[in-house]
Short mmCIF file of C-alpha atoms and ligand atoms in Angstrom, two decimals:
data_model
loop_
_atom_site.label_atom_id
_atom_site.label_comp_id
_atom_site.label_asym_id
_atom_site.label_seq_id
_atom_site.Cartn_x
_atom_site.Cartn_y
_atom_site.Cartn_z
CA VAL H 1 106.90 113.50 81.76
CA ILE H 2 104.60 114.42 84.66
CA ARG H 3 105.74 116.49 87.65
CA ILE H 4 103.02 117.49 90.10
CA GLU H 5 103.62 119.38 93.36
CA GLY H 6 101.14 120.42 96.01
CA LEU H 7 98.17 120.00 93.64
CA THR H 8 94.73 120.69 95.11
CA ARG H 9 91.24 120.81 93.60
CA THR H 10 88.40 122.14 95.71
CA TYR H 11 84.74 122.37 94.69
CA VAL H 12 82.76 125.08 96.40
CA MET H 13 79.09 124.12 96.80
CA GLY H 14 77.10 126.72 98.70
CA THR H 15 78.61 126.76 102.16
CA ASN H 16 80.34 123.38 101.64
CA GLN H 17 83.80 122.75 100.27
CA VAL H 18 84.66 119.40 98.70
CA HIS H 19 88.42 118.77 98.66
CA ALA H 20 88.55 116.34 95.72
CA LEU H 21 92.38 116.64 95.72
CA ALA H 22 93.92 117.77 99.01
CA GLY H 23 97.63 118.12 98.06
CA ILE H 24 99.12 115.72 95.53
CA ASP H 25 102.86 115.25 94.86
CA LEU H 26 103.49 112.89 91.96
CA THR H 27 106.27 112.35 89.41
CA VAL H 28 105.84 109.94 86.48
CA SER H 29 108.78 109.37 84.13
CA ALA H 30 108.58 108.49 80.44
CA GLY H 31 107.80 104.82 79.82
CA GLU H 32 106.30 104.11 83.22
CA MET H 33 103.04 102.13 83.63
CA VAL H 34 101.19 103.33 86.71
CA ALA H 35 97.89 102.07 88.20
CA VAL H 36 95.88 104.56 90.31
CA MET H 37 93.59 102.93 92.88
CA GLY H 38 91.35 104.14 95.70
CA ALA H 39 87.80 104.14 97.01
CA SER H 40 84.85 105.58 95.07
CA GLY H 41 85.07 109.37 95.50
CA SER H 42 88.74 109.39 96.54
CA GLY H 43 89.79 111.73 93.70
CA LYS H 44 91.05 109.41 90.95
CA SER H 45 89.10 110.92 88.03
CA THR H 46 89.80 114.43 89.30
CA LEU H 47 93.53 113.64 89.25
CA MET H 48 93.26 112.12 85.77
CA ASN H 49 91.42 115.20 84.48
CA MET H 50 94.22 117.37 85.89
CA ILE H 51 96.96 115.30 84.26
CA GLY H 52 95.00 115.34 81.00
CA CYS H 53 94.79 119.17 81.07
CA LEU H 54 91.00 118.96 81.13
CA ASP H 55 90.66 120.78 84.43
CA GLN H 56 92.50 123.48 86.32
CA PRO H 57 93.85 122.99 89.87
CA THR H 58 92.83 125.23 92.74
CA SER H 59 96.51 125.46 93.76
CA GLY H 60 99.84 123.72 93.20
CA SER H 61 101.92 123.15 90.06
CA TYR H 62 101.78 120.72 87.16
CA GLU H 63 104.64 120.38 84.70
CA LEU H 64 104.05 118.22 81.59
CA ASP H 65 107.12 117.43 79.44
CA GLY H 66 108.96 120.33 81.09
CA GLU H 67 106.26 122.95 80.49
CA GLN H 68 104.18 124.55 83.26
CA VAL H 69 100.61 123.78 82.20
CA ALA H 70 99.29 126.87 84.05
CA ASP H 71 101.29 129.11 81.66
CA LEU H 72 99.83 127.60 78.50
CA GLY H 73 97.08 129.29 76.48
CA ARG H 74 93.93 127.48 75.30
CA ASN H 75 95.24 126.73 71.80
CA ARG H 76 98.55 125.40 73.07
CA LEU H 77 96.72 123.22 75.61
CA ALA H 78 94.34 121.82 72.97
CA ASP H 79 97.29 121.11 70.68
CA LEU H 80 99.24 119.36 73.47
CA ARG H 81 96.18 117.27 74.39
CA ASN H 82 95.56 116.26 70.81
CA ARG H 83 99.13 115.38 69.92
CA ARG H 84 100.58 113.85 73.05
CA LEU H 85 97.71 112.60 75.16
CA GLY H 86 95.20 109.79 74.70
CA PHE H 87 92.28 109.83 77.14
CA VAL H 88 89.86 106.96 77.90
CA PHE H 89 86.99 108.48 79.92
CA GLN H 90 85.19 106.63 82.71
CA GLY H 91 81.88 107.35 80.95
CA PHE H 92 83.21 106.65 77.43
CA ASN H 93 82.05 110.08 76.08
CA LEU H 94 81.29 108.81 72.57
CA LEU H 95 79.29 110.97 70.16
CA SER H 96 75.89 109.30 70.03
CA ARG H 97 74.96 110.01 66.40
CA THR H 98 78.33 108.94 65.08
CA SER H 99 79.52 105.46 64.11
CA ALA H 100 82.28 103.66 65.98
CA GLN H 101 84.71 104.31 63.14
CA GLU H 102 83.86 108.02 62.95
CA ASN H 103 84.20 108.38 66.72
CA VAL H 104 87.70 106.90 66.51
CA GLU H 105 88.58 109.08 63.48
CA LEU H 106 87.59 112.30 65.20
CA PRO H 107 90.94 113.08 66.95
CA LEU H 108 92.76 112.53 63.63
CA LEU H 109 90.65 115.21 61.97
CA TYR H 110 91.73 117.73 64.63
CA ASP H 111 95.41 116.87 64.22
CA ARG H 112 96.85 119.88 62.46
CA SER H 113 100.34 118.43 62.32
CA GLY H 114 99.29 116.57 59.19
CA ARG H 115 100.93 113.34 60.27
CA GLY H 116 99.16 111.90 57.29
CA GLY H 117 97.80 108.50 56.55
CA ASP H 118 94.18 107.84 55.67
CA SER H 119 92.21 108.54 58.85
CA ALA H 120 89.43 106.05 58.00
CA SER H 121 91.82 103.11 57.64
CA ARG H 122 93.78 104.16 60.75
CA ALA H 123 90.50 104.22 62.68
CA ARG H 124 89.48 100.78 61.36
CA ARG H 125 92.89 99.33 62.35
CA ALA H 126 92.55 100.74 65.86
CA LEU H 127 89.10 99.14 66.16
CA GLU H 128 90.44 95.81 64.92
CA ARG H 129 93.13 95.93 67.61
CA VAL H 130 90.43 96.09 70.30
CA GLY H 131 88.36 93.31 68.67
CA LEU H 132 85.68 95.46 67.04
CA GLY H 133 86.58 95.05 63.36
CA ASP H 134 83.01 93.83 62.67
CA ARG H 135 81.27 96.70 64.48
CA THR H 136 82.86 99.76 62.82
CA GLY H 137 79.53 101.00 61.42
CA HIS H 138 77.53 100.67 64.65
CA LEU H 139 76.33 103.72 66.56
CA PRO H 140 77.07 103.74 70.31
CA ASN H 141 73.51 102.69 71.17
CA GLU H 142 73.94 99.70 68.84
CA LEU H 143 76.91 98.54 70.89
CA SER H 144 77.16 96.81 74.25
CA GLY H 145 78.67 98.67 77.23
CA GLY H 146 82.00 96.92 76.90
CA GLN H 147 82.04 97.49 73.14
CA GLN H 148 81.51 101.23 73.69
CA GLN H 149 84.36 101.18 76.17
CA ARG H 150 86.61 99.56 73.60
CA VAL H 151 85.68 102.18 70.99
CA ALA H 152 86.78 104.79 73.56
CA ILE H 153 90.08 102.91 73.97
CA ALA H 154 90.63 102.75 70.20
CA ARG H 155 89.91 106.48 69.95
CA ALA H 156 92.51 107.23 72.65
CA LEU H 157 95.20 105.21 70.86
CA VAL H 158 94.59 106.15 67.21
CA THR H 159 96.62 109.38 67.46
CA GLU H 160 99.65 107.41 68.74
CA PRO H 161 99.98 109.50 71.91
CA SER H 162 103.09 109.49 74.12
CA LEU H 163 100.94 109.43 77.28
CA LEU H 164 97.77 107.30 77.73
CA LEU H 165 95.36 108.25 80.52
CA ALA H 166 92.76 105.50 81.00
CA ASP H 167 90.03 105.92 83.65
CA GLU H 168 88.61 102.46 84.57
CA PRO H 169 89.28 101.10 81.01
CA THR H 170 88.05 97.58 81.92
CA GLY H 171 85.07 98.53 84.16
CA ASN H 172 82.59 96.98 81.70
CA LEU H 173 84.72 94.21 80.23
CA ASP H 174 84.73 90.50 81.01
CA THR H 175 87.99 89.03 82.21
CA ARG H 176 89.16 87.69 78.84
CA THR H 177 88.51 90.95 76.99
CA SER H 178 90.15 92.88 79.86
CA ILE H 179 93.29 90.77 79.51
CA GLU H 180 93.38 91.48 75.76
CA VAL H 181 93.13 95.24 76.38
CA LEU H 182 95.82 95.19 79.09
CA ALA H 183 98.11 93.08 76.89
CA LEU H 184 97.72 95.80 74.24
CA PHE H 185 98.59 98.50 76.81
CA GLN H 186 101.65 96.52 77.93
CA GLU H 187 102.77 96.03 74.33
CA LEU H 188 102.48 99.77 73.66
CA ASN H 189 104.22 100.51 76.98
CA ASP H 190 107.12 98.26 75.92
CA GLN H 191 107.34 100.45 72.80
CA GLY H 192 107.62 103.58 74.95
CA LEU H 193 104.02 104.68 75.67
CA THR H 194 103.67 106.07 79.21
CA VAL H 195 100.47 104.68 80.78
CA VAL H 196 98.52 105.98 83.78
CA MET H 197 95.32 103.99 84.37
CA VAL H 198 92.69 104.04 87.09
CA THR H 199 91.30 100.69 88.18
CA HIS H 200 89.46 99.28 91.17
CA GLU H 201 90.49 95.71 90.41
CA LYS H 202 93.71 94.49 92.01
CA GLU H 203 94.37 91.90 89.28
CA ILE H 204 94.15 94.62 86.64
CA ALA H 205 96.49 96.93 88.62
CA ARG H 206 99.11 94.19 88.69
CA TYR H 207 99.60 94.59 84.92
CA ALA H 208 101.19 97.96 85.77
CA LYS H 209 104.70 98.47 87.20
CA ARG H 210 103.69 100.83 90.01
CA ILE H 211 100.54 101.34 92.12
CA VAL H 212 99.55 104.75 93.50
CA GLU H 213 96.70 104.68 96.01
CA LEU H 214 94.46 107.70 96.77
CA ARG H 215 92.30 108.24 99.84
CA ASP H 216 90.24 111.41 100.35
CA GLY H 217 92.27 113.36 97.78
CA LEU H 218 95.74 112.39 99.06
CA ILE H 219 98.28 109.77 97.97
CA VAL H 220 98.56 107.28 100.82
CA ARG H 221 100.67 104.63 99.10
CA ASP H 222 103.07 104.53 96.09
CA VAL H 223 104.76 101.16 95.57
CA PRO H 224 106.31 99.13 92.74
CA VAL H 225 104.52 95.97 91.57
CA HIS H 226 106.54 92.83 92.27
CA ASP H 227 106.66 89.67 90.16
CA ARG H 228 104.37 90.79 87.36
CA VAL R 1 58.53 84.92 88.82
CA ILE R 2 60.33 84.78 85.45
CA ARG R 3 59.60 82.10 82.87
CA ILE R 4 61.33 82.54 79.51
CA GLU R 5 61.12 80.06 76.61
CA GLY R 6 62.82 80.21 73.22
CA LEU R 7 63.50 83.95 73.53
CA THR R 8 65.38 85.56 70.63
CA ARG R 9 66.35 89.15 69.82
CA THR R 10 67.75 89.94 66.40
CA TYR R 11 68.93 93.34 65.20
CA VAL R 12 68.69 93.87 61.46
CA MET R 13 71.40 96.22 60.18
CA GLY R 14 71.31 96.63 56.42
CA THR R 15 72.13 93.17 55.08
CA ASN R 16 73.54 91.98 58.42
CA GLN R 17 71.66 90.30 61.25
CA VAL R 18 72.99 90.47 64.81
CA HIS R 19 71.58 87.66 66.96
CA ALA R 20 71.95 89.34 70.36
CA LEU R 21 69.82 86.54 71.92
CA ALA R 22 69.73 83.30 69.95
CA GLY R 23 67.20 81.22 71.95
CA ILE R 24 67.04 81.63 75.73
CA ASP R 25 65.22 79.28 78.14
CA LEU R 26 65.34 80.57 81.72
CA THR R 27 63.20 80.19 84.84
CA VAL R 28 63.83 82.26 87.96
CA SER R 29 61.71 81.64 91.07
CA ALA R 30 60.77 84.18 93.72
CA GLY R 31 63.59 84.88 96.18
CA GLU R 32 66.41 83.64 93.99
CA MET R 33 69.67 85.61 93.59
CA VAL R 34 71.13 84.99 90.13
CA ALA R 35 74.36 86.33 88.60
CA VAL R 36 74.52 86.60 84.80
CA MET R 37 78.03 86.43 83.32
CA GLY R 38 79.55 86.30 79.85
CA ALA R 39 81.92 88.03 77.46
CA SER R 40 81.44 91.60 76.29
CA GLY R 41 78.74 91.49 73.61
CA SER R 42 77.36 88.09 74.65
CA GLY R 43 73.82 89.41 75.21
CA LYS R 44 73.65 90.14 78.98
CA SER R 45 72.17 93.66 78.76
CA THR R 46 69.80 92.58 75.98
CA LEU R 47 68.50 89.79 78.24
CA MET R 48 68.17 92.20 81.18
CA ASN R 49 66.23 94.67 79.01
CA MET R 50 63.88 91.84 78.01
CA ILE R 51 63.31 90.75 81.62
CA GLY R 52 62.77 94.39 82.62
CA CYS R 53 60.07 94.80 79.91
CA LEU R 54 62.14 97.54 78.28
CA ASP R 55 62.48 95.74 74.97
CA GLN R 56 60.41 93.33 72.87
CA PRO R 57 61.76 89.93 71.78
CA THR R 58 61.91 88.93 68.11
CA SER R 59 60.37 85.55 69.05
CA GLY R 60 59.73 83.33 72.06
CA SER R 61 57.67 83.84 75.22
CA TYR R 62 58.22 85.71 78.49
CA GLU R 63 55.93 85.21 81.46
CA LEU R 64 56.39 87.55 84.46
CA ASP R 65 54.48 86.67 87.63
CA GLY R 66 52.17 84.45 85.59
CA GLU R 67 51.30 87.05 82.94
CA GLN R 68 52.42 86.84 79.30
CA VAL R 69 54.29 90.13 78.79
CA ALA R 70 53.52 90.12 75.04
CA ASP R 71 49.77 90.44 75.85
CA LEU R 72 50.17 93.50 78.05
CA GLY R 73 49.39 97.01 76.85
CA ARG R 74 51.75 99.99 77.32
CA ASN R 75 50.03 101.31 80.46
CA ARG R 76 49.95 97.91 82.13
CA LEU R 77 53.64 97.37 81.27
CA ALA R 78 54.65 100.78 82.65
CA ASP R 79 52.65 100.09 85.81
CA LEU R 80 54.25 96.65 86.24
CA ARG R 81 57.73 98.11 85.71
CA ASN R 82 57.16 100.88 88.20
CA ARG R 83 55.60 98.77 90.94
CA ARG R 84 57.45 95.47 90.80
CA LEU R 85 60.77 96.08 89.08
CA GLY R 86 63.87 98.00 90.11
CA PHE R 87 66.42 98.52 87.30
CA VAL R 88 70.09 99.55 87.68
CA PHE R 89 71.33 100.44 84.17
CA GLN R 90 74.87 99.75 82.95
CA GLY R 91 75.15 103.43 82.01
CA PHE R 92 73.40 104.73 85.15
CA ASN R 93 70.85 106.78 83.09
CA LEU R 94 70.54 109.59 85.65
CA LEU R 95 68.86 112.86 84.67
CA SER R 96 71.74 115.34 84.34
CA ARG R 97 69.99 118.50 85.54
CA THR R 98 68.50 116.83 88.59
CA SER R 99 70.03 116.31 92.02
CA ALA R 100 70.85 112.86 93.39
CA GLN R 101 67.86 113.03 95.72
CA GLU R 102 65.45 114.10 92.97
CA ASN R 103 66.75 111.35 90.67
CA VAL R 104 66.01 108.78 93.39
CA GLU R 105 62.58 110.34 94.10
CA LEU R 106 61.48 110.18 90.48
CA PRO R 107 60.03 106.62 90.46
CA LEU R 108 58.01 107.45 93.59
CA LEU R 109 56.32 110.33 91.82
CA TYR R 110 55.16 107.95 89.06
CA ASP R 111 53.75 105.47 91.55
CA ARG R 112 50.01 105.83 91.20
CA SER R 113 49.29 103.25 93.85
CA GLY R 114 49.71 105.96 96.43
CA ARG R 115 51.75 103.78 98.73
CA GLY R 116 52.37 106.95 100.65
CA GLY R 117 55.21 108.17 102.74
CA ASP R 118 57.10 111.35 102.03
CA SER R 119 59.04 110.71 98.81
CA ALA R 120 61.86 113.16 99.73
CA SER R 121 62.67 111.38 103.00
CA ARG R 122 62.35 107.94 101.38
CA ALA R 123 64.82 109.07 98.70
CA ARG R 124 67.26 110.42 101.31
CA ARG R 125 67.08 107.13 103.27
CA ALA R 126 67.82 105.13 100.10
CA LEU R 127 70.87 107.35 99.44
CA GLU R 128 72.08 106.91 103.02
CA ARG R 129 71.86 103.12 102.60
CA VAL R 130 74.34 103.34 99.68
CA GLY R 131 76.66 105.73 101.56
CA LEU R 132 75.67 108.97 99.84
CA GLY R 133 73.84 110.75 102.66
CA ASP R 134 76.21 113.73 102.26
CA ARG R 135 75.79 114.05 98.48
CA THR R 136 71.99 114.26 98.14
CA GLY R 137 72.08 117.73 96.59
CA HIS R 138 74.81 117.00 94.02
CA LEU R 139 74.03 116.86 90.31
CA PRO R 140 75.34 113.79 88.44
CA ASN R 141 78.30 115.77 87.01
CA GLU R 142 79.21 116.75 90.57
CA LEU R 143 79.53 113.11 91.52
CA SER R 144 82.23 110.52 90.84
CA GLY R 145 81.47 107.56 88.53
CA GLY R 146 80.94 105.18 91.41
CA GLN R 147 78.78 107.73 93.26
CA GLN R 148 76.55 108.06 90.18
CA GLN R 149 76.30 104.29 90.07
CA ARG R 150 75.19 104.22 93.70
CA VAL R 151 72.54 106.88 93.02
CA ALA R 152 71.24 104.55 90.26
CA ILE R 153 71.16 101.69 92.80
CA ALA R 154 69.27 103.80 95.35
CA ARG R 155 66.78 104.81 92.67
CA ALA R 156 66.16 101.13 91.77
CA LEU R 157 65.49 100.20 95.40
CA VAL R 158 63.44 103.18 96.62
CA THR R 159 60.15 101.80 95.25
CA GLU R 160 60.68 98.53 97.20
CA PRO R 161 60.43 96.34 94.10
CA SER R 162 59.89 92.56 94.21
CA LEU R 163 62.47 92.00 91.45
CA LEU R 164 65.80 93.87 91.16
CA LEU R 165 67.59 93.85 87.80
CA ALA R 166 71.13 95.22 88.18
CA ASP R 167 73.40 95.48 85.10
CA GLU R 168 77.07 95.62 86.22
CA PRO R 169 76.12 97.40 89.53
CA THR R 170 79.73 97.41 90.81
CA GLY R 171 81.54 98.19 87.51
CA ASN R 172 82.80 101.52 88.86
CA LEU R 173 83.09 100.71 92.53
CA ASP R 174 86.18 99.87 94.56
CA THR R 175 86.19 96.54 96.34
CA ARG R 176 85.06 97.81 99.74
CA THR R 177 82.14 99.83 98.34
CA SER R 178 81.20 96.85 96.12
CA ILE R 179 81.02 94.59 99.17
CA GLU R 180 78.76 97.10 100.93
CA VAL R 181 76.39 97.19 97.94
CA LEU R 182 76.32 93.40 97.62
CA ALA R 183 75.72 92.99 101.35
CA LEU R 184 72.72 95.30 100.88
CA PHE R 185 71.46 93.16 97.97
CA GLN R 186 71.91 89.99 100.04
CA GLU R 187 70.06 91.53 102.98
CA LEU R 188 67.14 92.51 100.73
CA ASN R 189 67.26 89.07 99.09
CA ASP R 190 66.98 87.46 102.54
CA GLN R 191 63.82 89.56 103.01
CA GLY R 192 62.36 88.17 99.78
CA LEU R 193 63.68 90.43 96.98
CA THR R 194 64.45 88.44 93.81
CA VAL R 195 67.79 89.62 92.37
CA VAL R 196 69.18 89.16 88.85
CA MET R 197 72.50 90.94 88.37
CA VAL R 198 75.02 91.05 85.55
CA THR R 199 78.68 91.08 86.55
CA HIS R 200 82.00 90.32 84.90
CA GLU R 201 83.77 89.77 88.20
CA LYS R 202 83.79 86.21 89.55
CA GLU R 203 84.14 87.32 93.19
CA ILE R 204 81.02 89.50 92.80
CA ALA R 205 79.06 86.64 91.16
CA ARG R 206 79.80 84.44 94.16
CA TYR R 207 77.52 86.64 96.31
CA ALA R 208 74.64 85.17 94.29
CA LYS R 209 73.18 81.68 94.71
CA ARG R 210 73.23 80.75 91.02
CA ILE R 211 75.40 81.69 88.01
CA VAL R 212 74.00 81.78 84.46
CA GLU R 213 76.62 82.17 81.74
CA LEU R 214 75.87 83.58 78.26
CA ARG R 215 77.92 83.16 75.12
CA ASP R 216 76.85 84.59 71.75
CA GLY R 217 73.24 84.99 72.86
CA LEU R 218 72.81 81.48 74.35
CA ILE R 219 72.96 80.14 77.91
CA VAL R 220 75.98 77.80 78.04
CA ARG R 221 76.07 77.19 81.79
CA ASP R 222 73.57 77.44 84.71
CA VAL R 223 74.98 76.27 88.03
CA PRO R 224 74.42 76.82 91.76
CA VAL R 225 77.11 78.67 93.73
CA HIS R 226 78.75 76.45 96.33
CA ASP R 227 80.06 77.51 99.74
CA ARG R 228 79.09 81.17 99.59
N1 LIG M 301 70.69 98.46 68.80
C1 LIG M 301 71.53 97.50 68.38
N2 LIG M 301 71.73 97.31 67.06
C2 LIG M 301 72.61 96.36 66.64
N3 LIG M 301 73.33 95.56 67.44
C3 LIG M 301 73.15 95.71 68.76
C4 LIG M 301 72.27 96.68 69.31
N4 LIG M 301 72.33 96.62 70.66
C5 LIG M 301 73.20 95.63 70.94
N5 LIG M 301 73.70 95.10 69.80
C6 LIG M 301 74.66 94.00 69.67
O1 LIG M 301 74.12 92.88 70.38
C7 LIG M 301 75.17 92.20 71.09
C8 LIG M 301 74.76 92.05 72.54
O2 LIG M 301 74.75 93.29 73.18
P1 LIG M 301 74.60 93.40 74.76
O3 LIG M 301 74.57 94.85 75.11
O4 LIG M 301 73.46 92.59 75.24
O5 LIG M 301 75.93 92.73 75.30
P2 LIG M 301 76.50 92.60 76.78
O6 LIG M 301 76.66 91.16 77.07
O7 LIG M 301 75.70 93.40 77.73
O8 LIG M 301 77.95 93.22 76.67
P3 LIG M 301 78.81 94.12 77.72
O9 LIG M 301 79.36 93.18 78.74
O10 LIG M 301 79.90 94.69 76.83
O11 LIG M 301 77.94 95.16 78.29
C9 LIG M 301 76.44 93.02 70.91
O12 LIG M 301 77.32 92.36 70.03
C10 LIG M 301 76.00 94.33 70.31
O13 LIG M 301 76.90 94.84 69.35
N1 LIG M 302 81.78 119.12 89.94
C1 LIG M 302 81.86 118.68 91.21
N2 LIG M 302 81.30 119.40 92.21
C2 LIG M 302 81.35 118.96 93.48
N3 LIG M 302 81.95 117.83 93.89
C3 LIG M 302 82.52 117.08 92.93
C4 LIG M 302 82.51 117.45 91.56
N4 LIG M 302 83.15 116.49 90.85
C5 LIG M 302 83.56 115.56 91.75
N5 LIG M 302 83.18 115.93 92.99
C6 LIG M 302 83.47 115.20 94.24
O1 LIG M 302 84.88 115.05 94.33
C7 LIG M 302 85.19 113.74 94.84
C8 LIG M 302 86.17 113.05 93.91
O2 LIG M 302 85.54 112.73 92.71
P1 LIG M 302 86.25 111.79 91.64
O3 LIG M 302 85.36 111.70 90.46
O4 LIG M 302 87.64 112.25 91.38
O5 LIG M 302 86.33 110.39 92.38
P2 LIG M 302 86.82 108.96 91.87
O6 LIG M 302 87.95 108.55 92.75
O7 LIG M 302 87.06 108.99 90.41
O8 LIG M 302 85.60 108.02 92.18
P3 LIG M 302 84.97 106.76 91.35
O9 LIG M 302 85.88 105.61 91.64
O10 LIG M 302 83.62 106.61 92.00
O11 LIG M 302 84.92 107.10 89.91
C9 LIG M 302 83.87 112.99 94.99
O12 LIG M 302 83.51 112.87 96.34
C10 LIG M 302 82.85 113.80 94.24
O13 LIG M 302 81.59 113.82 94.87
MG1 LIG M 303 86.13 108.14 88.76
MG1 LIG M 304 76.02 95.13 78.84
#
């Protein structure tokens, strides 16, 4: 699914250069469940934005489902993102004047493949799966931090992606709610969804099958998870 | 320092009522370090907003440093907030077009007490204490999630408050950075800073001296932490 070689991402700030990614080699096959860990500032979100086709590398190659992402035009990229990828952002990125249900419905309205089904009821079902069936009409500022995070998770899953990219999906959730969300990810992974999630909590990472650790923009460790 | 009796906060939404706080009794003395825990949506941020004088209760009384908050006018409240309280928000709430250093300097510019000292160097020192000495010129969108969170922590501490209210201060931080931030809180607490922090991680809560647990807007548990 994902084949990355020699990927770098450098920010130029005045006379300074920040090497957010300093040369990443990473292959993820279909159906894997990978946890990405590492210190604050080590490059996790930058890597996730690359994989999610939301940012361009400074150098290196990225092949998604056999296609070189660098060769794809804007429309093709947007289409790929909408149909195959689900993205849970670290900062939620919900539309503030829009209800929870409408936020979750939004990706379905962009889906030109016409996969059908009533988008409002699909959105409500996705919210029920993350425990927010009684909050569908709330605006983001009428929801707690963890509830906003769960709306972002529902939005990422409603399009039935083949690859889920979740950046700190349980950062604002209590342990019990976190376990419910991870059980949902595992269930979807058993059904074939490829999952790449960033987490800083070891117990959360152990729900995955493989842990990739970043330090200063490089992968320093890539190991399977034993006795899950 | 904090004396709360019978505090409620109810949101009216159409025909529905959401009892975010259903009757809170809580006393916190000067120099305490309290962790507030509870499920997503249990009322933690609502309680923190009350304590931080950022929201008005529906009923009940709140006395801060011997003064009834309900009797205070807007100017007096703003003054109290600026001089005695430091607030770390769950969503960081940084100004997006402003550098890390300027974000941290902001509360010093509002401080009419003229406590003096060059606000730029005080802001830089606060950022160094949270490990961001080399990121002072970055805008929030040029910082990682955990770096933004640390800017929010530096901003809350730069005015040398007597009460720190931190809502999920380590939600986006890796374990090692979290420990550094909590060690800083403990050091300031040893010097007399009263700390009330929300966390969903048990290991983080154990840095405090007391754990208060919320469920559905009520305190269900209030116990000291043993063998820290
Ligand atoms: N403006 C609002 N209007 C209606 N309901 C609200 C509003 N703000 C919060 N709520 C509701 O009040 C309850 C408590 O919210 P609060 O933000 O205090 O929870 P929390 O314990 O901080 O949760 P989390 O751990 O997810 O951050 C939630 O169920 C939420 O949906
Ligand atoms: N637009 C930008 N301009 C300059 N530097 C940036 C920019 N975006 C990110 N950085 C820097 O790149 C590094 C990696 O950032 P990234 O967001 O990937 O880290 P992260 O591992 O996700 O951290 P966290 O766990 O705190 O979320 C950080 O040191 C950050 O300061
Ligand atoms: Mg990040
Ligand atoms: Mg909260």
